[in-house]
PDB file of C-alpha atoms in Angstrom:
ATOM      1  CA  UNK A  10       3.248  -6.231  50.699  1.00  0.00           C
ATOM      2  CA  UNK A  11       2.364  -2.712  49.579  1.00  0.00           C
ATOM      3  CA  UNK A  12       5.879  -1.483  50.303  1.00  0.00           C
ATOM      4  CA  UNK A  13       7.357  -4.357  48.306  1.00  0.00           C
ATOM      5  CA  UNK A  14       5.001  -3.599  45.390  1.00  0.00           C
ATOM      6  CA  UNK A  15       5.897   0.095  45.557  1.00  0.00           C
ATOM      7  CA  UNK A  16       9.625  -0.734  45.506  1.00  0.00           C
ATOM      8  CA  UNK A  17       9.140  -3.026  42.495  1.00  0.00           C
ATOM      9  CA  UNK A  18       7.069  -0.353  40.734  1.00  0.00           C
ATOM     10  CA  UNK A  19       9.724   2.283  41.408  1.00  0.00           C
ATOM     11  CA  UNK A  20      12.443  -0.054  40.094  1.00  0.00           C
ATOM     12  CA  UNK A  21      10.391  -0.819  36.965  1.00  0.00           C
ATOM     13  CA  UNK A  22       9.771   2.850  36.281  1.00  0.00           C
ATOM     14  CA  UNK A  23      13.426   3.682  36.949  1.00  0.00           C
ATOM     15  CA  UNK A  24      14.508   0.926  34.541  1.00  0.00           C
ATOM     16  CA  UNK A  25      12.049   2.183  31.922  1.00  0.00           C
ATOM     17  CA  UNK A  26      13.432   5.725  32.148  1.00  0.00           C
ATOM     18  CA  UNK A  27      17.092   4.736  31.787  1.00  0.00           C
ATOM     19  CA  UNK A  28      18.647   5.593  28.435  1.00  0.00           C
ATOM     20  CA  UNK A  29      18.959   2.426  26.416  1.00  0.00           C
ATOM     21  CA  UNK A  30      18.788   1.107  22.906  1.00  0.00           C
ATOM     22  CA  UNK A  31      15.125   0.830  22.050  1.00  0.00           C
ATOM     23  CA  UNK A  32      14.298  -2.387  20.303  1.00  0.00           C
ATOM     24  CA  UNK A  33      11.784  -5.183  20.780  1.00  0.00           C
ATOM     25  CA  UNK A  34      14.339  -7.092  22.864  1.00  0.00           C
ATOM     26  CA  UNK A  35      14.868  -4.217  25.325  1.00  0.00           C
ATOM     27  CA  UNK A  36      11.571  -2.321  25.329  1.00  0.00           C
ATOM     28  CA  UNK A  37       9.025  -5.145  25.486  1.00  0.00           C
ATOM     29  CA  UNK A  38      10.398  -6.749  28.688  1.00  0.00           C
ATOM     30  CA  UNK A  39      10.477  -3.340  30.397  1.00  0.00           C
ATOM     31  CA  UNK A  40       6.873  -2.626  29.415  1.00  0.00           C
ATOM     32  CA  UNK A  41       5.771  -6.106  30.438  1.00  0.00           C
ATOM     33  CA  UNK A  42       7.522  -5.739  33.806  1.00  0.00           C
ATOM     34  CA  UNK A  43       5.734  -2.429  34.422  1.00  0.00           C
ATOM     35  CA  UNK A  44       2.449  -3.949  33.269  1.00  0.00           C
ATOM     36  CA  UNK A  45       2.696  -6.935  35.628  1.00  0.00           C
ATOM     37  CA  UNK A  46       3.799  -4.784  38.577  1.00  0.00           C
ATOM     38  CA  UNK A  47       0.589  -2.796  38.332  1.00  0.00           C
ATOM     39  CA  UNK A  48      -1.598  -5.835  37.644  1.00  0.00           C
ATOM     40  CA  UNK A  49      -4.264  -5.571  40.333  1.00  0.00           C
ATOM     41  CA  UNK A  50      -6.994  -7.432  38.453  1.00  0.00           C
ATOM     42  CA  UNK A  51      -5.567 -10.938  38.416  1.00  0.00           C
ATOM     43  CA  UNK A  52      -5.062 -13.298  35.495  1.00  0.00           C
ATOM     44  CA  UNK A  53      -8.669 -14.421  35.053  1.00  0.00           C
ATOM     45  CA  UNK A  54     -10.054 -10.884  35.093  1.00  0.00           C
ATOM     46  CA  UNK A  55      -7.398  -9.693  32.630  1.00  0.00           C
ATOM     47  CA  UNK A  56      -8.383 -12.496  30.234  1.00  0.00           C
ATOM     48  CA  UNK A  57     -12.080 -11.661  30.636  1.00  0.00           C
ATOM     49  CA  UNK A  58     -11.339  -7.973  30.011  1.00  0.00           C
ATOM     50  CA  UNK A  59      -9.446  -8.883  26.834  1.00  0.00           C
ATOM     51  CA  UNK A  60     -12.236 -11.139  25.560  1.00  0.00           C
ATOM     52  CA  UNK A  61     -14.915  -8.563  26.402  1.00  0.00           C
ATOM     53  CA  UNK A  62     -12.915  -5.846  24.645  1.00  0.00           C
ATOM     54  CA  UNK A  63     -12.502  -8.039  21.535  1.00  0.00           C
ATOM     55  CA  UNK A  64     -16.205  -8.891  21.512  1.00  0.00           C
ATOM     56  CA  UNK A  65     -17.407  -5.311  21.970  1.00  0.00           C
ATOM     57  CA  UNK A  66     -15.020  -3.953  19.336  1.00  0.00           C
ATOM     58  CA  UNK A  67     -15.754  -6.903  17.043  1.00  0.00           C
ATOM     59  CA  UNK A  68     -19.446  -6.000  17.053  1.00  0.00           C
ATOM     60  CA  UNK A  69     -19.014  -2.194  17.177  1.00  0.00           C
ATOM     61  CA  UNK A  70     -16.702  -1.799  14.181  1.00  0.00           C
ATOM     62  CA  UNK A  71     -19.024  -3.292  11.532  1.00  0.00           C
ATOM     63  CA  UNK A  72     -22.092  -1.777  13.183  1.00  0.00           C
ATOM     64  CA  UNK A  73     -20.522   1.686  13.326  1.00  0.00           C
ATOM     65  CA  UNK A  74     -19.370   1.518   9.724  1.00  0.00           C
ATOM     66  CA  UNK A  75     -22.842   0.439   8.604  1.00  0.00           C
ATOM     67  CA  UNK A  76     -24.453   3.371  10.440  1.00  0.00           C
ATOM     68  CA  UNK A  77     -21.859   5.785   9.087  1.00  0.00           C
ATOM     69  CA  UNK A  78     -22.189   4.694   5.457  1.00  0.00           C
ATOM     70  CA  UNK A  79     -25.961   4.136   5.424  1.00  0.00           C
ATOM     71  CA  UNK A  80     -27.493   6.007   2.495  1.00  0.00           C
ATOM     72  CA  UNK A  81     -24.165   7.303   1.133  1.00  0.00           C
ATOM     73  CA  UNK A  82     -22.038   6.355  -1.836  1.00  0.00           C
ATOM     74  CA  UNK A  83     -19.016   4.386  -0.700  1.00  0.00           C
ATOM     75  CA  UNK A  84     -16.075   2.439  -2.058  1.00  0.00           C
ATOM     76  CA  UNK A  85     -16.744  -1.225  -1.195  1.00  0.00           C
ATOM     77  CA  UNK A  86     -13.215  -2.176   0.007  1.00  0.00           C
ATOM     78  CA  UNK A  87     -13.277   0.752   2.461  1.00  0.00           C
ATOM     79  CA  UNK A  88     -16.541  -0.621   3.814  1.00  0.00           C
ATOM     80  CA  UNK A  89     -15.507  -4.263   4.158  1.00  0.00           C
ATOM     81  CA  UNK A  90     -12.351  -3.671   6.216  1.00  0.00           C
ATOM     82  CA  UNK A  91     -14.424  -3.031   9.340  1.00  0.00           C
ATOM     83  CA  UNK A  92     -16.308  -6.282   8.774  1.00  0.00           C
ATOM     84  CA  UNK A  93     -13.004  -8.112   8.373  1.00  0.00           C
ATOM     85  CA  UNK A  94     -11.620  -6.584  11.607  1.00  0.00           C
ATOM     86  CA  UNK A  95     -14.838  -7.408  13.462  1.00  0.00           C
ATOM     87  CA  UNK A  96     -14.914 -10.970  12.197  1.00  0.00           C
ATOM     88  CA  UNK A  97     -11.282 -11.561  13.086  1.00  0.00           C
ATOM     89  CA  UNK A  98     -11.756 -10.161  16.603  1.00  0.00           C
ATOM     90  CA  UNK A  99     -14.866 -12.251  17.228  1.00  0.00           C
ATOM     91  CA  UNK A 100     -13.196 -15.400  15.904  1.00  0.00           C
ATOM     92  CA  UNK A 101     -10.054 -14.736  17.965  1.00  0.00           C
ATOM     93  CA  UNK A 102     -12.122 -14.128  21.103  1.00  0.00           C
ATOM     94  CA  UNK A 103     -14.112 -17.305  20.506  1.00  0.00           C
ATOM     95  CA  UNK A 104     -10.952 -19.402  19.986  1.00  0.00           C
ATOM     96  CA  UNK A 105      -9.388 -17.990  23.149  1.00  0.00           C
ATOM     97  CA  UNK A 106     -12.611 -18.544  25.097  1.00  0.00           C
ATOM     98  CA  UNK A 107     -12.719 -22.198  24.013  1.00  0.00           C
ATOM     99  CA  UNK A 108      -9.009 -22.807  24.716  1.00  0.00           C
ATOM    100  CA  UNK A 109      -7.400 -20.292  27.081  1.00  0.00           C
ATOM    101  CA  UNK A 110      -3.908 -21.218  25.856  1.00  0.00           C
ATOM    102  CA  UNK A 111      -4.757 -20.513  22.200  1.00  0.00           C
ATOM    103  CA  UNK A 112      -3.963 -16.845  21.711  1.00  0.00           C
ATOM    104  CA  UNK A 113      -2.588 -16.828  18.167  1.00  0.00           C
ATOM    105  CA  UNK A 114      -5.853 -15.912  16.417  1.00  0.00           C
ATOM    106  CA  UNK A 115      -6.630 -13.171  18.927  1.00  0.00           C
ATOM    107  CA  UNK A 116      -3.088 -11.808  18.649  1.00  0.00           C
ATOM    108  CA  UNK A 117      -3.322 -11.665  14.843  1.00  0.00           C
ATOM    109  CA  UNK A 118      -6.767 -10.039  15.078  1.00  0.00           C
ATOM    110  CA  UNK A 119      -5.543  -7.338  17.478  1.00  0.00           C
ATOM    111  CA  UNK A 120      -2.418  -6.664  15.393  1.00  0.00           C
ATOM    112  CA  UNK A 121      -4.462  -6.371  12.184  1.00  0.00           C
ATOM    113  CA  UNK A 122      -7.013  -4.128  13.918  1.00  0.00           C
ATOM    114  CA  UNK A 123      -4.263  -1.877  15.317  1.00  0.00           C
ATOM    115  CA  UNK A 124      -2.765  -1.465  11.859  1.00  0.00           C
ATOM    116  CA  UNK A 125      -6.072  -0.736  10.184  1.00  0.00           C
ATOM    117  CA  UNK A 126      -7.228   1.693  12.878  1.00  0.00           C
ATOM    118  CA  UNK A 127      -3.868   3.487  12.793  1.00  0.00           C
ATOM    119  CA  UNK A 128      -4.422   4.287   9.138  1.00  0.00           C
ATOM    120  CA  UNK A 129      -8.093   5.102   9.677  1.00  0.00           C
ATOM    121  CA  UNK A 130      -7.475   7.388  12.650  1.00  0.00           C
ATOM    122  CA  UNK A 131      -4.682   9.445  11.126  1.00  0.00           C
ATOM    123  CA  UNK A 132      -6.398   9.590   7.726  1.00  0.00           C
ATOM    124  CA  UNK A 133      -9.639  10.858   9.273  1.00  0.00           C
ATOM    125  CA  UNK A 134      -7.761  13.213  11.592  1.00  0.00           C
ATOM    126  CA  UNK A 135      -5.973  14.729   8.606  1.00  0.00           C
ATOM    127  CA  UNK A 136      -9.293  15.107   6.784  1.00  0.00           C
ATOM    128  CA  UNK A 137     -10.876  16.701   9.867  1.00  0.00           C
ATOM    129  CA  UNK A 138      -7.998  19.142  10.362  1.00  0.00           C
ATOM    130  CA  UNK A 139      -8.235  20.177   6.711  1.00  0.00           C
ATOM    131  CA  UNK A 140     -11.960  20.935   7.227  1.00  0.00           C
ATOM    132  CA  UNK A 141     -13.329  18.576   4.601  1.00  0.00           C
ATOM    133  CA  UNK A 142     -16.624  16.884   5.394  1.00  0.00           C
ATOM    134  CA  UNK A 143     -16.742  13.170   6.198  1.00  0.00           C
ATOM    135  CA  UNK A 144     -19.452  10.904   4.828  1.00  0.00           C
ATOM    136  CA  UNK A 145     -22.355  10.127   7.103  1.00  0.00           C
ATOM    137  CA  UNK A 146     -21.764  11.676  10.552  1.00  0.00           C
ATOM    138  CA  UNK A 147     -19.911  14.573  12.164  1.00  0.00           C
ATOM    139  CA  UNK A 148     -16.154  14.501  11.563  1.00  0.00           C
ATOM    140  CA  UNK A 149     -15.128  15.434  15.117  1.00  0.00           C
ATOM    141  CA  UNK A 150     -17.379  12.746  16.589  1.00  0.00           C
ATOM    142  CA  UNK A 151     -16.139  10.182  14.086  1.00  0.00           C
ATOM    143  CA  UNK A 152     -12.467  10.930  14.732  1.00  0.00           C
ATOM    144  CA  UNK A 153     -13.126  10.604  18.482  1.00  0.00           C
ATOM    145  CA  UNK A 154     -14.787   7.205  17.998  1.00  0.00           C
ATOM    146  CA  UNK A 155     -11.915   5.977  15.847  1.00  0.00           C
ATOM    147  CA  UNK A 156      -9.424   7.164  18.485  1.00  0.00           C
ATOM    148  CA  UNK A 157     -11.353   5.249  21.155  1.00  0.00           C
ATOM    149  CA  UNK A 158     -11.331   2.119  18.988  1.00  0.00           C
ATOM    150  CA  UNK A 159      -7.606   2.562  18.226  1.00  0.00           C
ATOM    151  CA  UNK A 160      -6.698   2.910  21.917  1.00  0.00           C
ATOM    152  CA  UNK A 161      -8.899  -0.113  22.710  1.00  0.00           C
ATOM    153  CA  UNK A 162      -7.088  -2.137  20.036  1.00  0.00           C
ATOM    154  CA  UNK A 163      -3.695  -1.169  21.450  1.00  0.00           C
ATOM    155  CA  UNK A 164      -4.881  -2.189  24.926  1.00  0.00           C
ATOM    156  CA  UNK A 165      -6.208  -5.497  23.560  1.00  0.00           C
ATOM    157  CA  UNK A 166      -2.907  -6.171  21.805  1.00  0.00           C
ATOM    158  CA  UNK A 167      -0.969  -5.412  25.002  1.00  0.00           C
ATOM    159  CA  UNK A 168      -3.252  -7.667  27.059  1.00  0.00           C
ATOM    160  CA  UNK A 169      -2.836 -10.510  24.580  1.00  0.00           C
ATOM    161  CA  UNK A 170       0.948 -10.137  24.490  1.00  0.00           C
ATOM    162  CA  UNK A 171       1.027 -10.055  28.281  1.00  0.00           C
ATOM    163  CA  UNK A 172      -1.152 -13.172  28.515  1.00  0.00           C
ATOM    164  CA  UNK A 173       0.973 -14.990  25.954  1.00  0.00           C
ATOM    165  CA  UNK A 174       4.186 -14.206  27.824  1.00  0.00           C
ATOM    166  CA  UNK A 175       2.575 -15.209  31.127  1.00  0.00           C
ATOM    167  CA  UNK A 176       1.405 -18.564  29.724  1.00  0.00           C
ATOM    168  CA  UNK A 177       4.875 -19.253  28.323  1.00  0.00           C
ATOM    169  CA  UNK A 178       6.416 -18.660  31.760  1.00  0.00           C
ATOM    170  CA  UNK A 179       8.438 -15.595  30.786  1.00  0.00           C
ATOM    171  CA  UNK A 180       6.736 -13.247  33.255  1.00  0.00           C
ATOM    172  CA  UNK A 181       4.404 -13.370  36.232  1.00  0.00           C
TER     173      UNK A 181
END
């Protein structure tokens, strides 16, 4: 079994490293094949990990933004985006928890969160590298937290895409 898994993993990695046209049609199946080859957790644990990640990030984003902006002047729309991301993640996790085949809300929440955190991370990184002070807490610490949230959102999006493809019978 381990030898067969190792051969499949080697073939997946070899296929991923071959020069090819990179598009959604070619890249996503390769990534999904690699992802499922290394899936040691099992379907139920992957789903639980995804829901836990959405719940933790859904609570942490608004809470972190509140702590960061407490007692400072802020532009309201830049404050509310974290509440919107958190609400969407919590709602998506709840919908998926209630109906394990309903992933659309969670997928939209992860995609929105990835987009928002992309902008937030690179905007704050640029500000940090140019030595300007961030509102509320230390810039280096804040950029590190945003990077952690961004990577978590990418992982959540990948887990949701993987689960969606698995439920539709395209992989696994």
